[in-house]
């Protein structure tokens, strides 16, 4: 099999803009470190209160350019009706076998939005069955299972497993989020208001980044949670990084 499609990291969000808001800075940082990074959206966002599927598609493509993603793909599940079933699981397993990401980022398992919760379930099950040789074997794809699934902390509160300093990439993230003009504050818009479109929304996103930054004594950070134990190669390298405790 060719390695052309292979990614180091794949971030999977229910709707276009979820990934940018949750981990846009981390993805931008990974690209700058030389990793191949992709985003997979589950739906086109056609159920959203503001903006059409076409508008949101254009915005997602523009944000992908800002983040310099290798690929931005869409699973094309019906927005607002994302469920774990055989169809969604097979679709997910095929994408994971196609891109073969070592690390997957996705939603946290507890979230007010059912699409986010179900995306988390589809990703976890899809990643598992993608590693079974006899599952969906007729496609000719090789089996593959990601090493780790790291979950977004946004918008939940829980203790993070790790926190990524993305201070130098906060501006890049801001520009990627700004691509979603139809969703954000626009005093001239006649569309109904949402959480995102309120004037204070971007300030709250920044406040969250600064809060996670304060945990490791940097300006801006994004936090993640991993369910399984981490396999650490060099605990000294890992544990001698700056933490707020001694700063
Ligand atoms: Zn969403």
mmCIF file of N, CA, C and O in Angstrom, residues 52-128:
data_model
loop_
_atom_site.group_PDB
_atom_site.id
_atom_site.type_symbol
_atom_site.label_atom_id
_atom_site.label_comp_id
_atom_site.label_asym_id
_atom_site.label_seq_id
_atom_site.Cartn_x
_atom_site.Cartn_y
_atom_site.Cartn_z
ATOM 1 N N UNK A 52 -25.380 27.930 5.333
ATOM 2 C CA UNK A 52 -25.787 26.721 4.603
ATOM 3 C C UNK A 52 -24.619 25.736 4.575
ATOM 4 O O UNK A 52 -23.486 26.083 4.936
ATOM 5 N N UNK A 53 -24.906 24.510 4.109
ATOM 6 C CA UNK A 53 -23.840 23.511 3.974
ATOM 7 C C UNK A 53 -22.755 24.014 3.023
ATOM 8 O O UNK A 53 -21.559 23.799 3.254
ATOM 9 N N UNK A 54 -23.155 24.721 1.964
ATOM 10 C CA UNK A 54 -22.182 25.227 0.972
ATOM 11 C C UNK A 54 -21.265 26.272 1.614
ATOM 12 O O UNK A 54 -20.058 26.212 1.468
ATOM 13 N N UNK A 55 -21.890 27.214 2.331
ATOM 14 C CA UNK A 55 -21.094 28.248 2.997
ATOM 15 C C UNK A 55 -20.116 27.597 3.966
ATOM 16 O O UNK A 55 -18.927 27.928 3.992
ATOM 17 N N UNK A 56 -20.614 26.657 4.734
ATOM 18 C CA UNK A 56 -19.766 26.039 5.761
ATOM 19 C C UNK A 56 -18.661 25.210 5.117
ATOM 20 O O UNK A 56 -17.570 25.099 5.669
ATOM 21 N N UNK A 57 -18.941 24.614 3.958
ATOM 22 C CA UNK A 57 -17.909 23.886 3.223
ATOM 23 C C UNK A 57 -16.786 24.801 2.782
ATOM 24 O O UNK A 57 -15.605 24.456 2.899
ATOM 25 N N UNK A 58 -17.154 25.967 2.274
ATOM 26 C CA UNK A 58 -16.137 26.952 1.861
ATOM 27 C C UNK A 58 -15.329 27.419 3.066
ATOM 28 O O UNK A 58 -14.109 27.571 3.002
ATOM 29 N N UNK A 59 -16.021 27.649 4.174
ATOM 30 C CA UNK A 59 -15.335 28.119 5.380
ATOM 31 C C UNK A 59 -14.368 27.047 5.902
ATOM 32 O O UNK A 59 -13.242 27.363 6.308
ATOM 33 N N UNK A 60 -14.804 25.785 5.864
ATOM 34 C CA UNK A 60 -13.944 24.687 6.338
ATOM 35 C C UNK A 60 -12.696 24.563 5.463
ATOM 36 O O UNK A 60 -11.591 24.322 5.962
ATOM 37 N N UNK A 61 -12.856 24.759 4.156
ATOM 38 C CA UNK A 61 -11.705 24.680 3.244
ATOM 39 C C UNK A 61 -10.735 25.821 3.520
ATOM 40 O O UNK A 61 -9.508 25.634 3.517
ATOM 41 N N UNK A 62 -11.281 27.014 3.789
ATOM 42 C CA UNK A 62 -10.424 28.168 4.088
ATOM 43 C C UNK A 62 -9.666 27.940 5.398
ATOM 44 O O UNK A 62 -8.462 28.230 5.503
ATOM 45 N N UNK A 63 -10.353 27.389 6.392
ATOM 46 C CA UNK A 63 -9.696 27.115 7.680
ATOM 47 C C UNK A 63 -8.605 26.057 7.515
ATOM 48 O O UNK A 63 -7.543 26.143 8.141
ATOM 49 N N UNK A 64 -8.853 25.062 6.635
ATOM 50 C CA UNK A 64 -7.849 24.021 6.375
ATOM 51 C C UNK A 64 -6.583 24.641 5.785
ATOM 52 O O UNK A 64 -5.463 24.227 6.102
ATOM 53 N N UNK A 65 -6.753 25.668 4.931
ATOM 54 C CA UNK A 65 -5.597 26.379 4.364
ATOM 55 C C UNK A 65 -4.827 27.103 5.457
ATOM 56 O O UNK A 65 -3.603 27.055 5.505
ATOM 57 N N UNK A 66 -5.565 27.774 6.354
ATOM 58 C CA UNK A 66 -4.901 28.503 7.447
ATOM 59 C C UNK A 66 -4.063 27.558 8.300
ATOM 60 O O UNK A 66 -2.979 27.898 8.744
ATOM 61 N N UNK A 67 -4.603 26.353 8.543
ATOM 62 C CA UNK A 67 -3.888 25.398 9.404
ATOM 63 C C UNK A 67 -2.880 24.560 8.619
ATOM 64 O O UNK A 67 -2.153 23.768 9.198
ATOM 65 N N UNK A 68 -2.857 24.739 7.292
ATOM 66 C CA UNK A 68 -1.959 23.973 6.404
ATOM 67 C C UNK A 68 -2.119 22.463 6.576
ATOM 68 O O UNK A 68 -1.140 21.715 6.703
ATOM 69 N N UNK A 69 -3.380 22.031 6.577
ATOM 70 C CA UNK A 69 -3.669 20.612 6.720
ATOM 71 C C UNK A 69 -3.288 19.856 5.454
ATOM 72 O O UNK A 69 -3.401 20.388 4.351
ATOM 73 N N UNK A 70 -2.858 18.618 5.611
ATOM 74 C CA UNK A 70 -2.594 17.749 4.463
ATOM 75 C C UNK A 70 -3.907 17.345 3.810
ATOM 76 O O UNK A 70 -4.000 17.224 2.590
ATOM 77 N N UNK A 71 -4.924 17.125 4.641
ATOM 78 C CA UNK A 71 -6.216 16.710 4.101
ATOM 79 C C UNK A 71 -7.340 17.203 5.011
ATOM 80 O O UNK A 71 -7.168 17.297 6.235
ATOM 81 N N UNK A 72 -8.463 17.587 4.392
ATOM 82 C CA UNK A 72 -9.691 17.817 5.158
ATOM 83 C C UNK A 72 -10.781 17.028 4.452
ATOM 84 O O UNK A 72 -11.088 17.253 3.300
ATOM 85 N N UNK A 73 -11.362 16.086 5.175
ATOM 86 C CA UNK A 73 -12.320 15.162 4.587
ATOM 87 C C UNK A 73 -13.638 15.270 5.358
ATOM 88 O O UNK A 73 -13.688 15.848 6.442
ATOM 89 N N UNK A 74 -14.692 14.701 4.792
ATOM 90 C CA UNK A 74 -15.997 14.744 5.454
ATOM 91 C C UNK A 74 -16.676 13.386 5.308
ATOM 92 O O UNK A 74 -16.715 12.827 4.211
ATOM 93 N N UNK A 75 -17.194 12.885 6.405
ATOM 94 C CA UNK A 75 -17.825 11.560 6.384
ATOM 95 C C UNK A 75 -19.250 11.610 5.816
ATOM 96 O O UNK A 75 -19.832 10.572 5.515
ATOM 97 N N UNK A 76 -19.771 12.817 5.710
ATOM 98 C CA UNK A 76 -21.097 13.057 5.109
ATOM 99 C C UNK A 76 -22.219 12.298 5.805
ATOM 100 O O UNK A 76 -23.124 11.765 5.156
ATOM 101 N N UNK A 77 -22.155 12.265 7.122
ATOM 102 C CA UNK A 77 -23.302 11.755 7.887
ATOM 103 C C UNK A 77 -24.309 12.904 8.010
ATOM 104 O O UNK A 77 -23.939 14.067 7.918
ATOM 105 N N UNK A 78 -25.595 12.573 8.216
ATOM 106 C CA UNK A 78 -26.597 13.644 8.309
ATOM 107 C C UNK A 78 -26.442 14.434 9.605
ATOM 108 O O UNK A 78 -26.509 13.867 10.696
ATOM 109 N N UNK A 79 -26.222 15.733 9.464
ATOM 110 C CA UNK A 79 -26.024 16.620 10.605
ATOM 111 C C UNK A 79 -27.229 16.554 11.546
ATOM 112 O O UNK A 79 -28.372 16.566 11.110
ATOM 113 N N UNK A 80 -26.960 16.478 12.838
ATOM 114 C CA UNK A 80 -28.039 16.393 13.814
ATOM 115 C C UNK A 80 -28.534 14.969 14.022
ATOM 116 O O UNK A 80 -29.314 14.709 14.928
ATOM 117 N N UNK A 81 -28.082 14.055 13.167
ATOM 118 C CA UNK A 81 -28.509 12.648 13.253
ATOM 119 C C UNK A 81 -27.293 11.728 13.163
ATOM 120 O O UNK A 81 -27.310 10.728 12.452
ATOM 121 N N UNK A 82 -26.247 12.111 13.842
ATOM 122 C CA UNK A 82 -25.035 11.297 13.849
ATOM 123 C C UNK A 82 -25.206 10.225 14.925
ATOM 124 O O UNK A 82 -25.360 10.546 16.104
ATOM 125 N N UNK A 83 -25.219 8.969 14.498
ATOM 126 C CA UNK A 83 -25.425 7.856 15.421
ATOM 127 C C UNK A 83 -24.384 6.784 15.184
ATOM 128 O O UNK A 83 -23.947 6.587 14.052
ATOM 129 N N UNK A 84 -24.056 6.093 16.258
ATOM 130 C CA UNK A 84 -23.226 4.905 16.116
ATOM 131 C C UNK A 84 -24.095 3.765 15.593
ATOM 132 O O UNK A 84 -25.033 3.332 16.265
ATOM 133 N N UNK A 85 -23.835 3.322 14.379
ATOM 134 C CA UNK A 85 -24.506 2.143 13.826
ATOM 135 C C UNK A 85 -23.523 1.483 12.854
ATOM 136 O O UNK A 85 -22.383 1.951 12.685
ATOM 137 N N UNK A 86 -23.946 0.402 12.223
ATOM 138 C CA UNK A 86 -23.022 -0.331 11.368
ATOM 139 C C UNK A 86 -22.505 0.550 10.221
ATOM 140 O O UNK A 86 -21.322 0.528 9.888
ATOM 141 N N UNK A 87 -23.391 1.370 9.665
ATOM 142 C CA UNK A 87 -22.995 2.210 8.534
ATOM 143 C C UNK A 87 -21.927 3.235 8.951
ATOM 144 O O UNK A 87 -20.901 3.386 8.288
ATOM 145 N N UNK A 88 -22.186 3.939 10.065
ATOM 146 C CA UNK A 88 -21.233 4.980 10.474
ATOM 147 C C UNK A 88 -19.909 4.348 10.920
ATOM 148 O O UNK A 88 -18.834 4.902 10.676
ATOM 149 N N UNK A 89 -19.983 3.172 11.532
ATOM 150 C CA UNK A 89 -18.767 2.519 12.014
ATOM 151 C C UNK A 89 -17.905 2.029 10.850
ATOM 152 O O UNK A 89 -16.677 2.168 10.866
ATOM 153 N N UNK A 90 -18.547 1.472 9.834
ATOM 154 C CA UNK A 90 -17.800 1.016 8.657
ATOM 155 C C UNK A 90 -17.153 2.208 7.956
ATOM 156 O O UNK A 90 -15.982 2.166 7.574
ATOM 157 N N UNK A 91 -17.922 3.302 7.808
ATOM 158 C CA UNK A 91 -17.372 4.499 7.157
ATOM 159 C C UNK A 91 -16.142 5.008 7.907
ATOM 160 O O UNK A 91 -15.145 5.397 7.307
ATOM 161 N N UNK A 92 -16.245 5.019 9.245
ATOM 162 C CA UNK A 92 -15.125 5.500 10.064
ATOM 163 C C UNK A 92 -13.926 4.563 9.936
ATOM 164 O O UNK A 92 -12.786 5.019 9.762
ATOM 165 N N UNK A 93 -14.171 3.261 10.002
ATOM 166 C CA UNK A 93 -13.056 2.297 9.917
ATOM 167 C C UNK A 93 -12.327 2.454 8.573
ATOM 168 O O UNK A 93 -11.095 2.381 8.506
ATOM 169 N N UNK A 94 -13.072 2.711 7.502
ATOM 170 C CA UNK A 94 -12.443 2.880 6.182
ATOM 171 C C UNK A 94 -11.559 4.123 6.134
ATOM 172 O O UNK A 94 -10.488 4.098 5.538
ATOM 173 N N UNK A 95 -12.013 5.215 6.753
ATOM 174 C CA UNK A 95 -11.188 6.439 6.780
ATOM 175 C C UNK A 95 -9.928 6.202 7.605
ATOM 176 O O UNK A 95 -8.842 6.673 7.268
ATOM 177 N N UNK A 96 -10.068 5.495 8.718
ATOM 178 C CA UNK A 96 -8.898 5.247 9.572
ATOM 179 C C UNK A 96 -7.898 4.346 8.845
ATOM 180 O O UNK A 96 -6.692 4.569 8.897
ATOM 181 N N UNK A 97 -8.395 3.375 8.113
ATOM 182 C CA UNK A 97 -7.494 2.514 7.334
ATOM 183 C C UNK A 97 -6.873 3.278 6.164
ATOM 184 O O UNK A 97 -5.759 2.968 5.737
ATOM 185 N N UNK A 98 -7.607 4.251 5.646
ATOM 186 C CA UNK A 98 -7.082 5.051 4.541
ATOM 187 C C UNK A 98 -5.956 5.967 5.012
ATOM 188 O O UNK A 98 -4.892 6.020 4.401
ATOM 189 N N UNK A 99 -6.176 6.676 6.119
ATOM 190 C CA UNK A 99 -5.209 7.694 6.559
ATOM 191 C C UNK A 99 -4.193 7.151 7.554
ATOM 192 O O UNK A 99 -3.158 7.779 7.781
ATOM 193 N N UNK A 100 -4.491 6.048 8.203
ATOM 194 C CA UNK A 100 -3.550 5.388 9.113
ATOM 195 C C UNK A 100 -2.873 6.346 10.106
ATOM 196 O O UNK A 100 -1.637 6.347 10.245
ATOM 197 N N UNK A 101 -3.689 7.168 10.813
ATOM 198 C CA UNK A 101 -3.096 8.139 11.747
ATOM 199 C C UNK A 101 -2.572 7.462 13.005
ATOM 200 O O UNK A 101 -3.257 6.613 13.581
ATOM 201 N N UNK A 102 -1.371 7.862 13.430
ATOM 202 C CA UNK A 102 -0.836 7.302 14.675
ATOM 203 C C UNK A 102 -1.637 7.801 15.870
ATOM 204 O O UNK A 102 -1.839 7.091 16.841
ATOM 205 N N UNK A 103 -2.063 9.075 15.789
ATOM 206 C CA UNK A 103 -2.818 9.684 16.885
ATOM 207 C C UNK A 103 -4.114 10.271 16.331
ATOM 208 O O UNK A 103 -4.110 10.900 15.270
ATOM 209 N N UNK A 104 -5.202 10.037 17.062
ATOM 210 C CA UNK A 104 -6.503 10.603 16.693
ATOM 211 C C UNK A 104 -6.943 11.546 17.815
ATOM 212 O O UNK A 104 -6.832 11.215 18.997
ATOM 213 N N UNK A 105 -7.402 12.731 17.427
ATOM 214 C CA UNK A 105 -8.017 13.663 18.367
ATOM 215 C C UNK A 105 -9.515 13.695 18.092
ATOM 216 O O UNK A 105 -9.921 13.795 16.935
ATOM 217 N N UNK A 106 -10.333 13.626 19.144
ATOM 218 C CA UNK A 106 -11.784 13.750 18.916
ATOM 219 C C UNK A 106 -12.499 14.240 20.173
ATOM 220 O O UNK A 106 -11.865 14.521 21.196
ATOM 221 N N UNK A 107 -13.827 14.321 20.071
ATOM 222 C CA UNK A 107 -14.627 14.841 21.177
ATOM 223 C C UNK A 107 -14.470 14.003 22.444
ATOM 224 O O UNK A 107 -14.135 12.813 22.401
ATOM 225 N N UNK A 108 -14.799 14.656 23.557
ATOM 226 C CA UNK A 108 -14.852 14.014 24.862
ATOM 227 C C UNK A 108 -16.159 13.215 24.950
ATOM 228 O O UNK A 108 -17.138 13.557 24.303
ATOM 229 N N UNK A 109 -16.165 12.144 25.715
ATOM 230 C CA UNK A 109 -17.329 11.248 25.734
ATOM 231 C C UNK A 109 -18.546 11.819 26.451
ATOM 232 O O UNK A 109 -19.629 11.285 26.332
ATOM 233 N N UNK A 110 -18.344 12.873 27.223
ATOM 234 C CA UNK A 110 -19.498 13.565 27.822
ATOM 235 C C UNK A 110 -19.554 14.957 27.237
ATOM 236 O O UNK A 110 -18.588 15.711 27.327
ATOM 237 N N UNK A 111 -20.684 15.294 26.647
ATOM 238 C CA UNK A 111 -20.794 16.586 25.974
ATOM 239 C C UNK A 111 -22.277 16.893 25.826
ATOM 240 O O UNK A 111 -23.082 15.976 25.621
ATOM 241 N N UNK A 112 -22.670 18.153 25.933
ATOM 242 C CA UNK A 112 -24.108 18.462 25.809
ATOM 243 C C UNK A 112 -24.660 18.161 24.417
ATOM 244 O O UNK A 112 -25.855 17.899 24.285
ATOM 245 N N UNK A 113 -23.828 18.222 23.387
ATOM 246 C CA UNK A 113 -24.335 18.022 22.024
ATOM 247 C C UNK A 113 -24.298 16.529 21.665
ATOM 248 O O UNK A 113 -23.226 15.931 21.638
ATOM 249 N N UNK A 114 -25.475 15.923 21.395
ATOM 250 C CA UNK A 114 -25.489 14.479 21.090
ATOM 251 C C UNK A 114 -24.587 14.114 19.906
ATOM 252 O O UNK A 114 -23.973 13.041 19.922
ATOM 253 N N UNK A 115 -24.478 14.976 18.898
ATOM 254 C CA UNK A 115 -23.584 14.680 17.765
ATOM 255 C C UNK A 115 -22.132 14.502 18.229
ATOM 256 O O UNK A 115 -21.377 13.713 17.665
ATOM 257 N N UNK A 116 -21.741 15.273 19.236
ATOM 258 C CA UNK A 116 -20.359 15.176 19.735
ATOM 259 C C UNK A 116 -20.151 13.848 20.463
ATOM 260 O O UNK A 116 -19.134 13.178 20.274
ATOM 261 N N UNK A 117 -21.117 13.488 21.311
ATOM 262 C CA UNK A 117 -21.027 12.226 22.059
ATOM 263 C C UNK A 117 -20.978 11.043 21.092
ATOM 264 O O UNK A 117 -20.157 10.127 21.229
ATOM 265 N N UNK A 118 -21.864 11.065 20.085
ATOM 266 C CA UNK A 118 -21.934 9.942 19.155
ATOM 267 C C UNK A 118 -20.692 9.881 18.271
ATOM 268 O O UNK A 118 -20.233 8.807 17.902
ATOM 269 N N UNK A 119 -20.131 11.055 17.949
ATOM 270 C CA UNK A 119 -18.878 11.072 17.182
ATOM 271 C C UNK A 119 -17.784 10.368 17.971
ATOM 272 O O UNK A 119 -17.034 9.545 17.435
ATOM 273 N N UNK A 120 -17.724 10.680 19.271
ATOM 274 C CA UNK A 120 -16.730 10.036 20.138
ATOM 275 C C UNK A 120 -16.909 8.516 20.112
ATOM 276 O O UNK A 120 -15.934 7.763 19.978
ATOM 277 N N UNK A 121 -18.147 8.059 20.184
ATOM 278 C CA UNK A 121 -18.416 6.605 20.170
ATOM 279 C C UNK A 121 -18.012 5.988 18.827
ATOM 280 O O UNK A 121 -17.395 4.918 18.789
ATOM 281 N N UNK A 122 -18.367 6.671 17.739
ATOM 282 C CA UNK A 122 -18.062 6.137 16.403
ATOM 283 C C UNK A 122 -16.551 6.062 16.208
ATOM 284 O O UNK A 122 -16.030 5.086 15.658
ATOM 285 N N UNK A 123 -15.842 7.092 16.679
ATOM 286 C CA UNK A 123 -14.382 7.108 16.528
ATOM 287 C C UNK A 123 -13.751 5.971 17.327
ATOM 288 O O UNK A 123 -12.902 5.227 16.822
ATOM 289 N N UNK A 124 -14.183 5.810 18.582
ATOM 290 C CA UNK A 124 -13.570 4.771 19.427
ATOM 291 C C UNK A 124 -13.839 3.373 18.864
ATOM 292 O O UNK A 124 -12.951 2.527 18.807
ATOM 293 N N UNK A 125 -15.075 3.130 18.463
ATOM 294 C CA UNK A 125 -15.388 1.796 17.916
ATOM 295 C C UNK A 125 -14.773 1.613 16.537
ATOM 296 O O UNK A 125 -14.245 0.548 16.219
ATOM 297 N N UNK A 126 -14.857 2.665 15.717
ATOM 298 C CA UNK A 126 -14.278 2.588 14.359
ATOM 299 C C UNK A 126 -12.785 2.310 14.412
ATOM 300 O O UNK A 126 -12.255 1.507 13.643
ATOM 301 N N UNK A 127 -12.096 2.977 15.353
ATOM 302 C CA UNK A 127 -10.646 2.788 15.480
ATOM 303 C C UNK A 127 -10.338 1.349 15.915
ATOM 304 O O UNK A 127 -9.346 0.755 15.481
ATOM 305 N N UNK A 128 -11.203 0.796 16.747
ATOM 306 C CA UNK A 128 -10.965 -0.582 17.203
ATOM 307 C C UNK A 128 -11.184 -1.589 16.067
ATOM 308 O O UNK A 128 -10.302 -2.405 15.772
#
